[in-house]
């Protein structure tokens, strides 16, 4: 029997329309007050899975039923990143313009693998990444692309670094069974582990990521970087890249990029700058100096999904020599050839992805909706809240700020006279647990060497002074509880 169109098409669009209107109201209500929900759900492994049927339905269900189940079954198990009390990891915000863009992106189902598969998507990506470049005060001459994550962008940077020396020819011959020197990548001991993952993925090996010691303020020491490169060259290794960080993940320290750029230039090494979180500070005139030297790098990554109000995911990768990146990844198939390929950008040539989401649309909508001034005001506000919070910590007896805080993230701890490191660490972990049990505030921690510190990261647009006051109150109560 031939199926009817009702059986072979999408669900009725009347149903879509009705549910989309309801969902718009639901989302607006959610965004008005995400704090109606606890920021952290009860952390019971399996709690959501146990509420779900183990097998898919035989017959289709109505959107109304599905969305009701979403609210009853899925929502209670979510951590609310949009909650103003979210101060863990790097707090971020999915803002209304970005959410609307995601709605459109899904509806249009754009796949920007080639210019021709969505000319406007490709061209918008070029324009909007150049807007971001200007917003961050970077010089012209950067090629920008939008990736999912900083992890991907850094992988691309190291792939390009490996390709920059054509004599290695890893692209064609691979790494195994050849007489190749060990290739080395240098970064600070505080750099993000996406560099190690990239080295593992690219076959460079995690042991060939050389972690250079930092100074007392957690910044890579250029003298030790130079020494490490010299020692490796003497041992017959082949240095290929340096990764400097503007805003390390643990304590947001800023490596001395100008001094590192001098070394990269002298040693002819690819310099990649990881500004996944901190790079956005370039949009604030009085913070722009934190990006000094970035213009001398070969590549740079910044994540609008971290501190530029763009919903997950959106990472912008800038590269000075797109031809090298293209050499690393471009691969033609007969069915992908187009007449215009020599005069347009086909983004599939600049990474391992063929299909590509239309992420530039949401960045475009976010940048337009807030504007350069609106963005600067919001970032400045987070930094001011962070300074205020750090001031309370500094002034309170038995509390100490554990690292400089150039952005909006503060590392600190509670210390009691005469207490050993282990005991202090354990006590601070208990303080953190108590805060997180409140449901009002979610904070995470990091280790500064042997020292456990509590880490408050401010980056949600809903976060106001009353939220940081509440966090501070809960922290002090937690400390009193012992
Ligand atoms: C968060 C972070 C990353 C990883 O970001 P993803 O987009 O999740 O891959 C890389 N580097 C730094 C410095 C970060 O803070």
PDB file of N, CA and C in Angstrom, residues 281-317:
ATOM      1  N   UNK A 281      38.249  40.177  26.232  1.00  0.00           N
ATOM      2  CA  UNK A 281      38.578  41.407  26.958  1.00  0.00           C
ATOM      3  C   UNK A 281      39.122  42.487  26.025  1.00  0.00           C
ATOM      4  N   UNK A 282      39.609  42.074  24.858  1.00  0.00           N
ATOM      5  CA  UNK A 282      40.091  43.055  23.878  1.00  0.00           C
ATOM      6  C   UNK A 282      39.013  44.043  23.458  1.00  0.00           C
ATOM      7  N   UNK A 283      37.740  43.679  23.705  1.00  0.00           N
ATOM      8  CA  UNK A 283      36.635  44.572  23.334  1.00  0.00           C
ATOM      9  C   UNK A 283      36.479  45.726  24.317  1.00  0.00           C
ATOM     10  N   UNK A 284      37.207  45.690  25.426  1.00  0.00           N
ATOM     11  CA  UNK A 284      37.102  46.737  26.446  1.00  0.00           C
ATOM     12  C   UNK A 284      38.384  47.574  26.401  1.00  0.00           C
ATOM     13  N   UNK A 285      38.277  48.851  26.004  1.00  0.00           N
ATOM     14  CA  UNK A 285      39.500  49.635  25.785  1.00  0.00           C
ATOM     15  C   UNK A 285      40.523  49.537  26.919  1.00  0.00           C
ATOM     16  N   UNK A 286      40.070  49.646  28.175  1.00  0.00           N
ATOM     17  CA  UNK A 286      41.066  49.640  29.251  1.00  0.00           C
ATOM     18  C   UNK A 286      41.629  48.242  29.536  1.00  0.00           C
ATOM     19  N   UNK A 287      41.077  47.213  28.915  1.00  0.00           N
ATOM     20  CA  UNK A 287      41.629  45.858  29.080  1.00  0.00           C
ATOM     21  C   UNK A 287      42.385  45.395  27.839  1.00  0.00           C
ATOM     22  N   UNK A 288      42.328  46.188  26.792  1.00  0.00           N
ATOM     23  CA  UNK A 288      42.880  45.776  25.502  1.00  0.00           C
ATOM     24  C   UNK A 288      44.364  45.397  25.602  1.00  0.00           C
ATOM     25  N   UNK A 289      45.078  46.020  26.560  1.00  0.00           N
ATOM     26  CA  UNK A 289      46.516  45.731  26.692  1.00  0.00           C
ATOM     27  C   UNK A 289      46.782  44.257  26.994  1.00  0.00           C
ATOM     28  N   UNK A 290      45.763  43.544  27.499  1.00  0.00           N
ATOM     29  CA  UNK A 290      45.955  42.123  27.798  1.00  0.00           C
ATOM     30  C   UNK A 290      46.198  41.314  26.523  1.00  0.00           C
ATOM     31  N   UNK A 291      45.835  41.885  25.390  1.00  0.00           N
ATOM     32  CA  UNK A 291      46.040  41.199  24.103  1.00  0.00           C
ATOM     33  C   UNK A 291      47.310  41.682  23.386  1.00  0.00           C
ATOM     34  N   UNK A 292      48.136  42.451  24.087  1.00  0.00           N
ATOM     35  CA  UNK A 292      49.364  42.935  23.453  1.00  0.00           C
ATOM     36  C   UNK A 292      50.170  41.755  22.907  1.00  0.00           C
ATOM     37  N   UNK A 293      50.635  41.908  21.704  1.00  0.00           N
ATOM     38  CA  UNK A 293      51.466  40.868  21.101  1.00  0.00           C
ATOM     39  C   UNK A 293      50.688  39.845  20.293  1.00  0.00           C
ATOM     40  N   UNK A 294      49.376  39.791  20.484  1.00  0.00           N
ATOM     41  CA  UNK A 294      48.580  38.772  19.784  1.00  0.00           C
ATOM     42  C   UNK A 294      48.672  38.970  18.267  1.00  0.00           C
ATOM     43  N   UNK A 295      48.787  40.225  17.843  1.00  0.00           N
ATOM     44  CA  UNK A 295      48.880  40.488  16.407  1.00  0.00           C
ATOM     45  C   UNK A 295      50.127  39.896  15.768  1.00  0.00           C
ATOM     46  N   UNK A 296      51.096  39.537  16.600  1.00  0.00           N
ATOM     47  CA  UNK A 296      52.321  38.946  16.036  1.00  0.00           C
ATOM     48  C   UNK A 296      52.230  37.424  15.973  1.00  0.00           C
ATOM     49  N   UNK A 297      51.122  36.862  16.435  1.00  0.00           N
ATOM     50  CA  UNK A 297      50.976  35.400  16.416  1.00  0.00           C
ATOM     51  C   UNK A 297      50.607  34.921  15.013  1.00  0.00           C
ATOM     52  N   UNK A 298      50.734  33.626  14.809  1.00  0.00           N
ATOM     53  CA  UNK A 298      50.300  33.005  13.550  1.00  0.00           C
ATOM     54  C   UNK A 298      48.835  32.621  13.615  1.00  0.00           C
ATOM     55  N   UNK A 299      48.357  32.347  14.829  1.00  0.00           N
ATOM     56  CA  UNK A 299      46.938  32.001  14.975  1.00  0.00           C
ATOM     57  C   UNK A 299      46.472  32.370  16.376  1.00  0.00           C
ATOM     58  N   UNK A 300      45.164  32.497  16.500  1.00  0.00           N
ATOM     59  CA  UNK A 300      44.566  32.997  17.737  1.00  0.00           C
ATOM     60  C   UNK A 300      43.158  32.433  17.831  1.00  0.00           C
ATOM     61  N   UNK A 301      42.762  31.992  19.016  1.00  0.00           N
ATOM     62  CA  UNK A 301      41.394  31.510  19.175  1.00  0.00           C
ATOM     63  C   UNK A 301      40.702  32.259  20.304  1.00  0.00           C
ATOM     64  N   UNK A 302      39.439  32.584  20.064  1.00  0.00           N
ATOM     65  CA  UNK A 302      38.602  33.197  21.094  1.00  0.00           C
ATOM     66  C   UNK A 302      37.202  32.579  20.980  1.00  0.00           C
ATOM     67  N   UNK A 303      36.592  32.329  22.128  1.00  0.00           N
ATOM     68  CA  UNK A 303      35.283  31.657  22.139  1.00  0.00           C
ATOM     69  C   UNK A 303      34.145  32.622  22.457  1.00  0.00           C
ATOM     70  N   UNK A 304      33.377  33.048  21.476  1.00  0.00           N
ATOM     71  CA  UNK A 304      32.182  33.833  21.810  1.00  0.00           C
ATOM     72  C   UNK A 304      31.203  33.072  22.707  1.00  0.00           C
ATOM     73  N   UNK A 305      31.266  31.742  22.722  1.00  0.00           N
ATOM     74  CA  UNK A 305      30.341  31.016  23.609  1.00  0.00           C
ATOM     75  C   UNK A 305      30.812  31.051  25.058  1.00  0.00           C
ATOM     76  N   UNK A 306      31.977  31.633  25.314  1.00  0.00           N
ATOM     77  CA  UNK A 306      32.381  31.750  26.708  1.00  0.00           C
ATOM     78  C   UNK A 306      31.981  33.091  27.309  1.00  0.00           C
ATOM     79  N   UNK A 307      32.481  34.163  26.738  1.00  0.00           N
ATOM     80  CA  UNK A 307      32.260  35.451  27.419  1.00  0.00           C
ATOM     81  C   UNK A 307      31.715  36.493  26.438  1.00  0.00           C
ATOM     82  N   UNK A 308      31.108  36.001  25.358  1.00  0.00           N
ATOM     83  CA  UNK A 308      30.519  36.943  24.402  1.00  0.00           C
ATOM     84  C   UNK A 308      29.073  36.561  24.097  1.00  0.00           C
ATOM     85  N   UNK A 309      28.398  36.025  25.111  1.00  0.00           N
ATOM     86  CA  UNK A 309      26.924  35.958  25.134  1.00  0.00           C
ATOM     87  C   UNK A 309      26.307  35.159  23.984  1.00  0.00           C
ATOM     88  N   UNK A 310      27.061  34.251  23.425  1.00  0.00           N
ATOM     89  CA  UNK A 310      26.603  33.456  22.283  1.00  0.00           C
ATOM     90  C   UNK A 310      26.326  32.037  22.766  1.00  0.00           C
ATOM     91  N   UNK A 311      25.166  31.469  22.426  1.00  0.00           N
ATOM     92  CA  UNK A 311      24.892  30.111  22.919  1.00  0.00           C
ATOM     93  C   UNK A 311      25.919  29.099  22.394  1.00  0.00           C
ATOM     94  N   UNK A 312      26.121  28.049  23.171  1.00  0.00           N
ATOM     95  CA  UNK A 312      27.002  26.962  22.748  1.00  0.00           C
ATOM     96  C   UNK A 312      26.559  26.466  21.381  1.00  0.00           C
ATOM     97  N   UNK A 313      27.429  26.244  20.401  1.00  0.00           N
ATOM     98  CA  UNK A 313      28.849  26.452  20.521  1.00  0.00           C
ATOM     99  C   UNK A 313      29.318  27.448  19.465  1.00  0.00           C
ATOM    100  N   UNK A 314      30.384  28.166  19.747  1.00  0.00           N
ATOM    101  CA  UNK A 314      30.900  29.152  18.791  1.00  0.00           C
ATOM    102  C   UNK A 314      32.315  29.558  19.186  1.00  0.00           C
ATOM    103  N   UNK A 315      33.276  29.123  18.405  1.00  0.00           N
ATOM    104  CA  UNK A 315      34.680  29.449  18.652  1.00  0.00           C
ATOM    105  C   UNK A 315      35.246  30.074  17.385  1.00  0.00           C
ATOM    106  N   UNK A 316      35.886  31.223  17.511  1.00  0.00           N
ATOM    107  CA  UNK A 316      36.440  31.873  16.319  1.00  0.00           C
ATOM    108  C   UNK A 316      37.942  31.652  16.269  1.00  0.00           C
ATOM    109  N   UNK A 317      38.373  31.173  15.128  1.00  0.00           N
ATOM    110  CA  UNK A 317      39.786  30.859  14.895  1.00  0.00           C
ATOM    111  C   UNK A 317      40.323  31.840  13.869  1.00  0.00           C
TER     112      UNK A 317
END
